[in-house]
Coordinates of C-alpha atoms and ligand atoms in Angstrom, one line a residue:
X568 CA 0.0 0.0 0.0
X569 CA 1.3 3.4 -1.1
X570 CA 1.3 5.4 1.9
X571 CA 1.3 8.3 -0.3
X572 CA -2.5 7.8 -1.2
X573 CA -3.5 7.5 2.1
X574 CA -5.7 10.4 4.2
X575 CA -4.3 11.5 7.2
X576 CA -6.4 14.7 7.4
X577 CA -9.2 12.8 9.4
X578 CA -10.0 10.3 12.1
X579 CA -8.5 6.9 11.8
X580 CA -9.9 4.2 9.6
X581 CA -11.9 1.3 11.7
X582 CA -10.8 -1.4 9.4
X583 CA -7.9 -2.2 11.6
X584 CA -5.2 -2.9 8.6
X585 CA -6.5 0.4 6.9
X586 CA -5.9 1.8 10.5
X587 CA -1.6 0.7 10.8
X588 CA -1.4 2.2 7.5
X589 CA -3.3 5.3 8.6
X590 CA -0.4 5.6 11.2
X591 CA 2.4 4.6 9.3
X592 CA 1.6 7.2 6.7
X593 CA 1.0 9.9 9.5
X594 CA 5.1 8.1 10.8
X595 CA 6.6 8.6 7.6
X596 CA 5.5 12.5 7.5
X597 CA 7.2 13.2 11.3
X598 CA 10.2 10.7 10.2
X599 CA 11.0 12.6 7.4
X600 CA 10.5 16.5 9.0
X601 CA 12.7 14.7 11.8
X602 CA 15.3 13.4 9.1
X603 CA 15.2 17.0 7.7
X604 CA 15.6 18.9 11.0
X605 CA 18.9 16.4 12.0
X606 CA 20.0 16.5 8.5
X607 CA 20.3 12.6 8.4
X608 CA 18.4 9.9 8.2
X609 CA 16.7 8.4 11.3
X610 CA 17.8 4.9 12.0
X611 CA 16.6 1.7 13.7
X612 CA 18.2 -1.6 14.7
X613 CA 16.4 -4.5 15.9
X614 CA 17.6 -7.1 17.8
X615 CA 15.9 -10.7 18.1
X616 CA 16.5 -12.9 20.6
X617 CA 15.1 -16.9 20.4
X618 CA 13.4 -19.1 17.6
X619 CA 12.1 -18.7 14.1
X620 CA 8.9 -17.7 15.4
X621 CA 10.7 -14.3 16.9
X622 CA 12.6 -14.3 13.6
X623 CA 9.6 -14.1 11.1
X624 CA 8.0 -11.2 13.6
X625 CA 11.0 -9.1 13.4
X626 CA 10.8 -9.4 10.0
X627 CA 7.3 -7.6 10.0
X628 CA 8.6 -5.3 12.8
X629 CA 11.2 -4.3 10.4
X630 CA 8.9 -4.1 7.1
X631 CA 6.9 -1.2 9.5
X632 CA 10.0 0.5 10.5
X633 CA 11.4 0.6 6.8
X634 CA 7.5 1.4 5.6
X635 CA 7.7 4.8 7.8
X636 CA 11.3 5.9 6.3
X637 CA 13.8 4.8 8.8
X638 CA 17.0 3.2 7.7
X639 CA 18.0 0.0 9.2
X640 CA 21.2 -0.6 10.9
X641 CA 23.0 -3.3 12.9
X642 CA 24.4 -1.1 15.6
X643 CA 22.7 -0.3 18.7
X644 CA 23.9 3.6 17.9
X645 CA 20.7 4.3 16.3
X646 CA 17.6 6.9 16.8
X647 CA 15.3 3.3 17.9
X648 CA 16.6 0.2 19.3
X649 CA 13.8 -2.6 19.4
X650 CA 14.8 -6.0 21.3
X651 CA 12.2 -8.8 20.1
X652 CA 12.4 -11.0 23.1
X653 CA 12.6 -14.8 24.1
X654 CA 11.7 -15.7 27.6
X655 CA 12.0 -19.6 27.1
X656 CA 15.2 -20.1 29.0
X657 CA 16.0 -17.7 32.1
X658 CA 19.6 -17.0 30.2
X659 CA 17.4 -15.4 27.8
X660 CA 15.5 -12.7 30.3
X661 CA 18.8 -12.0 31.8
X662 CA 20.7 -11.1 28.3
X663 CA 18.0 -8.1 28.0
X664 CA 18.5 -6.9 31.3
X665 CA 21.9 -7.1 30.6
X666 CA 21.9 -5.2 27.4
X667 CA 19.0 -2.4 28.8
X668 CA 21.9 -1.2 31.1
X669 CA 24.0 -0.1 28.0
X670 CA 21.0 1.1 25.7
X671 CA 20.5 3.2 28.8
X672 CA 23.8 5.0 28.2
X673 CA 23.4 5.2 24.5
X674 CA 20.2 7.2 24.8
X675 CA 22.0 9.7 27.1
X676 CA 24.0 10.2 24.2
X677 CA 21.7 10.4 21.7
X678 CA 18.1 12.4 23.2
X679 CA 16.3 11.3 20.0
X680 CA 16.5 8.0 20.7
X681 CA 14.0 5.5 21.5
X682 CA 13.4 2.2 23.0
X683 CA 10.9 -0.4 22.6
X684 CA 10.4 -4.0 23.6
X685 CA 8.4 -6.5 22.6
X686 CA 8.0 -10.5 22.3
X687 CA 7.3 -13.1 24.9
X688 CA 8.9 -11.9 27.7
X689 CA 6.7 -9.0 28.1
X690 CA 3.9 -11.3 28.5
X691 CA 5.0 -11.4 31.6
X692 CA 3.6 -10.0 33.8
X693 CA 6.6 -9.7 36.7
X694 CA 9.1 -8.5 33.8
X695 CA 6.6 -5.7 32.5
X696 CA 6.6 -4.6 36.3
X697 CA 10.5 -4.8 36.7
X698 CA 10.7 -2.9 33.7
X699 CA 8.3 0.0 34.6
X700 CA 10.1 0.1 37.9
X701 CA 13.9 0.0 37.3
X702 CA 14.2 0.8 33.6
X703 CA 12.0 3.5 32.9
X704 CA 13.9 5.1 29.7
X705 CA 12.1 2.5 27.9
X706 CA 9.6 4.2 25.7
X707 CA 7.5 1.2 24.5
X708 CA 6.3 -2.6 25.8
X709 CA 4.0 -4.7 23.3
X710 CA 3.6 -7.8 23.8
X711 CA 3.2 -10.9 21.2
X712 CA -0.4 -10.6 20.1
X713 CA -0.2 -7.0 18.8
X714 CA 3.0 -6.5 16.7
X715 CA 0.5 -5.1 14.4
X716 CA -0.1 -2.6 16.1
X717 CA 3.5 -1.4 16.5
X718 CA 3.0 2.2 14.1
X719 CA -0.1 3.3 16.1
X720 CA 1.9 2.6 19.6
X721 CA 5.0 4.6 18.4
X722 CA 2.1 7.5 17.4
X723 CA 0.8 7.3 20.7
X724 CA 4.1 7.3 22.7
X725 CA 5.1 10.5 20.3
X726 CA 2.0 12.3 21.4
X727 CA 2.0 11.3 25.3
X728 CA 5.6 11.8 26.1
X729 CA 5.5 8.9 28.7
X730 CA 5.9 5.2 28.8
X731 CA 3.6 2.9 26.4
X732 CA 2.8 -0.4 27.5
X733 CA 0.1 -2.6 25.6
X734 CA 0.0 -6.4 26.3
X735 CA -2.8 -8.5 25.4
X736 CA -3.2 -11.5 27.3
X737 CA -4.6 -13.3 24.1
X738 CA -4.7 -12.2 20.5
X739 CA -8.0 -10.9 19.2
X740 CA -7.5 -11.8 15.4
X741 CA -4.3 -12.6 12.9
X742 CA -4.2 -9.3 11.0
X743 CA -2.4 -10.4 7.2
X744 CA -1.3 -7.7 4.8
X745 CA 1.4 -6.2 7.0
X746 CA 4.3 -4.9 5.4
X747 CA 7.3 -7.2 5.9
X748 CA 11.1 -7.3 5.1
X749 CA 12.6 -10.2 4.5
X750 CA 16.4 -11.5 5.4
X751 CA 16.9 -13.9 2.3
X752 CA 15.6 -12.8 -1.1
X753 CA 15.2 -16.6 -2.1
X754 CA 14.4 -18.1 1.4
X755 CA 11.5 -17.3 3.7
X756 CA 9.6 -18.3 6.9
X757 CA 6.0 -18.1 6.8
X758 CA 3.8 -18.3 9.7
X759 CA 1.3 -21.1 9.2
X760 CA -0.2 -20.6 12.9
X761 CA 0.0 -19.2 16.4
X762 CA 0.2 -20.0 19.9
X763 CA 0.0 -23.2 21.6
X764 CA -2.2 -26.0 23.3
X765 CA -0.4 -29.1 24.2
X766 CA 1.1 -27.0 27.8
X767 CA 4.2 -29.6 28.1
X768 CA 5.0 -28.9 31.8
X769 CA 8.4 -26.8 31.5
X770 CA 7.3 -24.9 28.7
X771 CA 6.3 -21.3 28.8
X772 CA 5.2 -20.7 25.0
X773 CA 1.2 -21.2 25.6
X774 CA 1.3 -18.5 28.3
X775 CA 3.2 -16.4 26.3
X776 CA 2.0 -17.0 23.1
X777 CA -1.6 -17.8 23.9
X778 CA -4.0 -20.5 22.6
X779 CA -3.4 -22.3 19.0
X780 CA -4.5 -20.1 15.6
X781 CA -4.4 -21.4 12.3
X782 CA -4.3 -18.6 9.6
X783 CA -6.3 -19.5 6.6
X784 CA -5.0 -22.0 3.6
X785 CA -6.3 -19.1 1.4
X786 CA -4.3 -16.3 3.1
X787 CA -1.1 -18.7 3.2
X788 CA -1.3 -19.5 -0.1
X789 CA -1.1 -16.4 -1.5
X790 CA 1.5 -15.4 0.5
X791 CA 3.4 -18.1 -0.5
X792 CA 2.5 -17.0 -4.5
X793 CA 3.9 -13.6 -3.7
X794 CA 6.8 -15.1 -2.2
X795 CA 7.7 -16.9 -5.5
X796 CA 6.6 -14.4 -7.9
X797 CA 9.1 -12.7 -5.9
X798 CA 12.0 -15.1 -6.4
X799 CA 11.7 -17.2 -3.2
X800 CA 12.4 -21.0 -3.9
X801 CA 12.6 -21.9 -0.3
X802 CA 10.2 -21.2 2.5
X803 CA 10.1 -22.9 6.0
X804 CA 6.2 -23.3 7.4
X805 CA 6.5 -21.8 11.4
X806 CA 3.9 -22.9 13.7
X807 CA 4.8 -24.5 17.6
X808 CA 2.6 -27.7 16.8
X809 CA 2.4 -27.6 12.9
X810 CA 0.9 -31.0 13.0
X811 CA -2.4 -29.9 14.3
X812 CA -2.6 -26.6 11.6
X813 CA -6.5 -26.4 10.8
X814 CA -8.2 -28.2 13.3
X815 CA -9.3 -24.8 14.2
X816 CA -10.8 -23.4 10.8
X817 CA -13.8 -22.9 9.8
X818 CA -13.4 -25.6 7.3
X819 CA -11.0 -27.5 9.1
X820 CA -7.8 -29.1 7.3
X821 CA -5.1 -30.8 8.1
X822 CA -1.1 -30.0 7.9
X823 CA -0.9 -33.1 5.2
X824 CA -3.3 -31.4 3.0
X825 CA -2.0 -27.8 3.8
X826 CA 1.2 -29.4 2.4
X827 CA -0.2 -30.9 -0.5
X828 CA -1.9 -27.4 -1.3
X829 CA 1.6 -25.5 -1.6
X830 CA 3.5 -28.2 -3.3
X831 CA 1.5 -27.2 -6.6
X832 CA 2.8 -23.3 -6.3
X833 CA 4.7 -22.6 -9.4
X834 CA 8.5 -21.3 -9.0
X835 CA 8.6 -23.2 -5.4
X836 CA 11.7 -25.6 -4.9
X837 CA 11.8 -26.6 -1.8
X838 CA 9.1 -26.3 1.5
X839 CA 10.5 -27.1 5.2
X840 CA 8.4 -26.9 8.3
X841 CA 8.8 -26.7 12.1
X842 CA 8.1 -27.5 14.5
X843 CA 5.9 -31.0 14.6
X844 CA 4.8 -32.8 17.3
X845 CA 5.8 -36.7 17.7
X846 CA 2.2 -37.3 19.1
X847 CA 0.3 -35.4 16.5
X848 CA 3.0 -36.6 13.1
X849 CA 0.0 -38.8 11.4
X850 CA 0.7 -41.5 8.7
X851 CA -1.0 -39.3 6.2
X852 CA 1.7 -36.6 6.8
X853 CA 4.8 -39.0 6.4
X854 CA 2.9 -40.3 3.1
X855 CA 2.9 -37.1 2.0
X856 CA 6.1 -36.0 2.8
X857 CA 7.3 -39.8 0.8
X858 CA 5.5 -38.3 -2.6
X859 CA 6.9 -34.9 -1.9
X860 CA 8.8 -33.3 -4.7
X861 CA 9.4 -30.0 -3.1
X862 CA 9.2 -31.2 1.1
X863 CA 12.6 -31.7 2.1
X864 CA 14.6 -34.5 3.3
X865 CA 14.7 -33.2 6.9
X866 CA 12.6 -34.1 9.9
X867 CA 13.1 -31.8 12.9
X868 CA 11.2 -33.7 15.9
X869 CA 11.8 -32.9 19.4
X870 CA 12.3 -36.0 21.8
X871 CA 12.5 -33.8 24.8
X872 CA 13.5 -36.8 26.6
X873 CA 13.9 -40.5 26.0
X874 CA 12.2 -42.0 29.0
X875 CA 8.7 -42.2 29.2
X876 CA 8.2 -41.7 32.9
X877 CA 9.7 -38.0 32.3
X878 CA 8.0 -37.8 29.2
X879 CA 4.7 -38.2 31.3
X880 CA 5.8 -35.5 33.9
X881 CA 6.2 -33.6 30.6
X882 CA 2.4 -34.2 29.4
X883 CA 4.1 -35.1 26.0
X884 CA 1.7 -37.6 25.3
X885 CA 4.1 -39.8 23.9
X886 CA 6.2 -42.7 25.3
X887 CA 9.5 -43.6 24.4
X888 CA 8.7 -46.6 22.8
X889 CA 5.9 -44.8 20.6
X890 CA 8.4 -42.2 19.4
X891 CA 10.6 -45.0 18.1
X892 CA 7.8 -47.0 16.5
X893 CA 7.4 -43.7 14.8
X894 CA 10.8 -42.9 13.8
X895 CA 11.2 -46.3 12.2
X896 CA 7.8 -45.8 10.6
X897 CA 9.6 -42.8 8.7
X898 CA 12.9 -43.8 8.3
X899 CA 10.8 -47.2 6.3
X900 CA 8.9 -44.1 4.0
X901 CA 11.2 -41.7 3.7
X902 CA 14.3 -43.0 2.9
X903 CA 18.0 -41.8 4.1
X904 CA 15.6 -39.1 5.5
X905 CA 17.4 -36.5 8.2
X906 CA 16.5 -36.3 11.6
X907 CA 17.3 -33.9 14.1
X908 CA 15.5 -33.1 17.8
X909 CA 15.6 -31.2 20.9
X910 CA 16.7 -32.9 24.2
X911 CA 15.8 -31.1 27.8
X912 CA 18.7 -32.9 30.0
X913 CA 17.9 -32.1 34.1
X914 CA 14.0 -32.1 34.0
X915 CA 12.6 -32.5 37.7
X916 CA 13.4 -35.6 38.8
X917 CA 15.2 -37.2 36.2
X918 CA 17.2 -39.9 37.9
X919 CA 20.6 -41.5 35.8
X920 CA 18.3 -44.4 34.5
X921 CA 15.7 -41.7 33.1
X922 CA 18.8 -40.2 31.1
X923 CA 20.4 -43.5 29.7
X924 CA 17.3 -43.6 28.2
X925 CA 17.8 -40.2 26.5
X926 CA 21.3 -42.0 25.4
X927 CA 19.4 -44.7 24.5
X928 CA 17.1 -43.0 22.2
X929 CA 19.6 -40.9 20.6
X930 CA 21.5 -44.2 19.9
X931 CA 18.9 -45.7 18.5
X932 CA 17.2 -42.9 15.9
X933 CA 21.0 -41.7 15.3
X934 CA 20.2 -38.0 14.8
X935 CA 22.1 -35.7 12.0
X936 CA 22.1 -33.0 15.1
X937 CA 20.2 -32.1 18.2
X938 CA 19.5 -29.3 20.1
X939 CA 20.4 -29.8 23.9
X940 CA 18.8 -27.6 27.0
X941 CA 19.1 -27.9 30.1
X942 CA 16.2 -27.3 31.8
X943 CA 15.5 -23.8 32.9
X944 CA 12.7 -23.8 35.5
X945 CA 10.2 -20.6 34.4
X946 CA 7.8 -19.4 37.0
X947 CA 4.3 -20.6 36.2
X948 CA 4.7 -23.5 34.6
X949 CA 3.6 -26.8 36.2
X950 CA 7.3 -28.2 36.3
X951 CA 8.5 -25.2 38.1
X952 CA 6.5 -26.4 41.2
X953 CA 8.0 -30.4 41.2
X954 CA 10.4 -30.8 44.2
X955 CA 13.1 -32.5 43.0
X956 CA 14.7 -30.7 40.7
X957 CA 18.3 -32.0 39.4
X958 CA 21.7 -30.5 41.0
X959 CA 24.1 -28.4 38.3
X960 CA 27.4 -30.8 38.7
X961 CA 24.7 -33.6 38.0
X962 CA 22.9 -32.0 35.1
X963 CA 26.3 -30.6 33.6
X964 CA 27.9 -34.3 33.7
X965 CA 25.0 -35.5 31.6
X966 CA 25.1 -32.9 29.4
X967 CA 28.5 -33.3 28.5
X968 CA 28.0 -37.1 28.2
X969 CA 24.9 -36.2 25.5
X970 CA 26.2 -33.9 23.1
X971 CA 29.8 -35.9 23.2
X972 CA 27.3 -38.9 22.3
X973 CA 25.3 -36.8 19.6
X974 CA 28.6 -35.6 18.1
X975 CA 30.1 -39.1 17.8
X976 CA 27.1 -40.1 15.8
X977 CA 26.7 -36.9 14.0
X978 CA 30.3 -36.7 12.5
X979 CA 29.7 -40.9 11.2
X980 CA 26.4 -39.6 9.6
X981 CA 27.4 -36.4 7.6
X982 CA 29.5 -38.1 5.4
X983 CA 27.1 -40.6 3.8
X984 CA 26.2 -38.5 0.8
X985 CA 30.2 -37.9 0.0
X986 CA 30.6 -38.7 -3.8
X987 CA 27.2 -38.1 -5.0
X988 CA 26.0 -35.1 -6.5
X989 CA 23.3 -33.2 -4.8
X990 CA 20.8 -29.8 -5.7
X991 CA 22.3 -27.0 -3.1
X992 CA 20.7 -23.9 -2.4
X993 CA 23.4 -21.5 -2.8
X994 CA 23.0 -19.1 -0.3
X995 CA 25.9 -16.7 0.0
X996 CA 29.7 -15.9 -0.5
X997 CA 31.9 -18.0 1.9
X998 CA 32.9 -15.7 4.6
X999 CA 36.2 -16.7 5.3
X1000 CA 37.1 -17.8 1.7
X1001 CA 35.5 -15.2 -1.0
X1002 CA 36.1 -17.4 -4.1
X1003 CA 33.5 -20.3 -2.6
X1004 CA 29.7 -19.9 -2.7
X1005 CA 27.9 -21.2 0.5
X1006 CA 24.6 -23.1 0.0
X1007 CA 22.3 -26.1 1.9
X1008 CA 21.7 -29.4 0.9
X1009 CA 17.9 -30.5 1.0
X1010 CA 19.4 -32.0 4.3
X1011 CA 20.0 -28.8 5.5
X1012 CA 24.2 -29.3 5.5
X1013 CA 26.4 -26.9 4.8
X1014 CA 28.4 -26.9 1.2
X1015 CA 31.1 -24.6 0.3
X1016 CA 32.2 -24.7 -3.5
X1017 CA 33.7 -22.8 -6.3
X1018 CA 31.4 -20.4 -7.9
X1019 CA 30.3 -17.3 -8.3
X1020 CA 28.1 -15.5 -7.0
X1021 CA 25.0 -15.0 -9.9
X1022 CA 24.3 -18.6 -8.2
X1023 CA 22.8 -17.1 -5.0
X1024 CA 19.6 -17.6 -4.9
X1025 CA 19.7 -20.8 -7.5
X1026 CA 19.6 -24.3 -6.9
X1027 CA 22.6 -25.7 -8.2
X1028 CA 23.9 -29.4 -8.5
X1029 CA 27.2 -30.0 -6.3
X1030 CA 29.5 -33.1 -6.3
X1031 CA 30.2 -33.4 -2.7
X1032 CA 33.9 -33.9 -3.1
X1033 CA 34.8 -34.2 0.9
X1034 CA 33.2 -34.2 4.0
X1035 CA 34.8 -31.9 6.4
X1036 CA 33.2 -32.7 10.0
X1037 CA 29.8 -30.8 9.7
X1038 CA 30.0 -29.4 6.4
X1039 CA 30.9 -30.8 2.6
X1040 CA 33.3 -29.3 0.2
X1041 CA 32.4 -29.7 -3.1
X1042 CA 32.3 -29.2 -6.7
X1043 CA 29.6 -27.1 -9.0
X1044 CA 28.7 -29.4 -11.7
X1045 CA 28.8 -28.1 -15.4
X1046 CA 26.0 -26.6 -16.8
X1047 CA 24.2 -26.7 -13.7
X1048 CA 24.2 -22.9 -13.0
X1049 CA 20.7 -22.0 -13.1
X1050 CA 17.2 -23.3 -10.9
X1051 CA 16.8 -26.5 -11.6
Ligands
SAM1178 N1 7.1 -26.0 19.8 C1 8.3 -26.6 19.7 C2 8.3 -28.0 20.2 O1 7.4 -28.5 20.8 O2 9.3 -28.7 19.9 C3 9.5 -25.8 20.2 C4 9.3 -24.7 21.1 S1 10.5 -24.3 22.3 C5 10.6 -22.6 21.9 C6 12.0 -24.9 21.7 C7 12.7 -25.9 22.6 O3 13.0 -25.2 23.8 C8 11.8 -27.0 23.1 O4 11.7 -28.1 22.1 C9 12.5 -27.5 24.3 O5 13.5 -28.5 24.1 C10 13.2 -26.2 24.8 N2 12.6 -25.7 26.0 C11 11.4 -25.2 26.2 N3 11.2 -24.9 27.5 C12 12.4 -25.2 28.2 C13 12.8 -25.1 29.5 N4 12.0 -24.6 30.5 N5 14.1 -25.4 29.8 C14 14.9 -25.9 28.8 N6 14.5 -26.0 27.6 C15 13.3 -25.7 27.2
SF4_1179 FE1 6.2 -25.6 24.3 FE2 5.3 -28.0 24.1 FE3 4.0 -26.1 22.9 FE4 6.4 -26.8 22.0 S1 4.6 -28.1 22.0 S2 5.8 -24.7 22.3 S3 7.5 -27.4 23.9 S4 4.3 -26.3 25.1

């Protein structure tokens, strides 16, 4: 929408899309008199913190910020500073603090400057508080449910000269249309749905995040279309539980067939997805993803933990012996398939026989890569009230024993593909080594190769020449230097 066009003379729109650009175009006005009066441009960095989820908003956080005329920057030096926060670990609360203290002396520098945060740890309630109390050069709070809403709050906070805070505890509807920058040019994230249901008992994302939303197939779709038309070959589905996408719709549908739906968009190469749910991945899904042209040869399934007492304290409704049966069940469909997980060592109570199951496990599905956590215990979640929570120099020995165990396995399985030639998406110029192109295997490994650098963007067919730990080195095959 050309914000040009757009009426500011009047009362705001009630359409509430019509409304954000309503403020935005009033923004970009007051940036630009701004710009003129400092003789430079006004600038704005944002700074994410946590999952994909966090990424993808930023990436509509920034699309406003760029929408109303400020120039983005990767320096905290700049006219706004917005962290887009993660609250799913307690390392991650305590970075922000941490950081606050030194946007604090950047904005006695700099008397232009302004501060907002947002994301899930400002649906807290106790941080919001903290914040109000102890760091009160912050300008602006939102929460996750109204990112939308981000040019009205930074009109309001211009005309009230005092702190804005807006949380919702839920979100009231999914608002498409924003604008929205993206990172890649060829590679995108696309939210899919909201919020969460399944309340695993460590797990603070339902509070913060709210109840599960599925956006509509028609909405995603052409998204996705515009995506293309727009030279993305690559997009990664978000959602917390994408296995149950559409149960909610007025016509419900499920992932399976969501997935089915996209694979027919023109111009799209490849479609990943995260996260799913081990108790919620149904056999139409992994038949799907066995016909798949475009779905990629990567599975990305959270264990959590490998023994099923644990996994019942969890409320994963899953036992260890189901998530095998399942894994097999792919592994027989989708062959040479790639798995990876996420492991939470040190839940309440785990005793040394609950985490030689883990080992167990992780033997046994032989992961390309895992993520490992140890558990963080967040205030009001049902796991932060069980007694017998794990010691450090416990939790820290089985950590090291894990990811020692998941690197032994890892480093025999990334060389299996060595001598065979393989499509890459070629993402970028190496940057240690300018005369190789960097690009992912459908696998999501790491190639470097010679090339140059008209490939980015293309997928491109690479002999995988050597296996170097993690990553291949390779070789671009002749002829192959356009999409495929
Ligand atoms: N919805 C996704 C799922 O169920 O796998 C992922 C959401 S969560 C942001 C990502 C990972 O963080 C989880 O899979 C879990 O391993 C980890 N995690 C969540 N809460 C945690 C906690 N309290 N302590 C340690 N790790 C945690
Ligand atoms: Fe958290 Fe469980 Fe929901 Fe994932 S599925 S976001 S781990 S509650």
């Amino acid at each position: 929408m050309n914000l040009e066009h757009i009426d500011i003379s009047g009362k705001p729109p009630i359409e509430e899309i019509e409304k954000q650009y309503y403020y935005m175009a009033i923004l970009k006005k007051w940036v630009e008199k701004k710009s003129k009066e400092l003789g430079r441009p006004l600038t704005c960095c944002t700074v994410t913190f946590g999952c994909q989820m966090n990424a993808r908003d930023s990436e509509k956080i920034v699309g406003i910020f760029e929408k109303i005329g400020y120039q983005m920057v990767e320096d905290e030096h700049a006219d706004f500073v917005i962290f887009n926060t993660c609250t799913v670990r307690e390392n991650a609360n305590l970075k922000v603090y941490g950081r606050l203290g030194y946007l604090k002396k950047l904005k006695e520098q700099n008397p232009h400057m302004m501060i907002a945060l947002c994301g899930c740890m400002m649906q807290e309630d106790a941080v919001v508080e903290k914040i109000r109390q102890s760091y009160r050069f912050v300008d602006i709070i939102f929460g996750t449910h109204n990112i939308f809403k981000l040019a009205e709050l930074i009109h309001t906070r211009l005309e009230s000269k005092s702190m804005i805070i807006d949380i919702w505890k839920d979100a009231v509807e999914i608002v498409e249309d924003l604008p929205s920058e993206r990172k890649y040019s060829f590679k995108a994230g696309v939210n899919i749905m909201f919020g969460c249901n399944n309340f695993c008992t460590y797990c603070i994302v339902p509070y913060v995040r709210g109840r599960e939303r599925s956006r509509n197939p028609k909405d995603i779709i052409r998204e996705i279309e515009a995506l293309t038309a727009d030279g993305v070959v690559e997009i990664m589905l978000l959602g917390q539980n994408v296995n149950s996408y559409g149960k909610n719709l007025e016509v419900p549908m499920t992932f399976a067939q969501l997935l089915e739906e996209i694979e027919k968009v023109d111009g799209l190469e490849r479609i990943r997805f995260m996260t799913p749910h081990p108790k919620d991945l149904s056999d139409e899904l992994i038949e799907v993803m066995s016909k798949s042209k475009k779905i990629c040869n990567h599975l990305h399934l959270p264990v959590q933990s490998g023994s099923s007492r644990i996994l019942k304290m969890m409320n994963r409704h899953y036992t260890k012996e189901q998530y095998l049966e399942l894994v097999d069940k792919i592994k027989e469909k989708v062959p040479n398939i790639s798995l990876t997980t996420d492991i939470i060592v040190g839940f309440p109570g785990e005793t040394e026989e609950d985490f030689l199951e883990t080992m167990d496990v992780v033997k046994k599905v032989r992961y390309d890569s895992a993520y490992t956590f140890i558990y963080s215990k967040r205030t009001g979640t049902p796991a932060a009230q069980m007694e017998e929570q794990v010691g450090e120099d416990v939790i820290k020995n089985r950590f090291d024993r894990l990811l020692k165990e998941i690197q032994s396995i890892s480093a025999e399985l990334v060389g299996r593909d060595a001598g065979t030639i393989q499509k890459v998406l070629v993402e970028e110029v190496n940057s240690q080594n300018h005369a190789l192109m960097t690009g992912r295997l459908s696998n999501n490994i790491l190639v470097h190769f010679e090339g140059n650098k008209d490939l980015i963007g293309r997928i491109a067919e690479v002999k995988l020449t050597e296996c170097k730990g993690f990553y291949y080195m390779g070789k671009l095959v002749e002829g192959s230097d356009s999409t495929i």
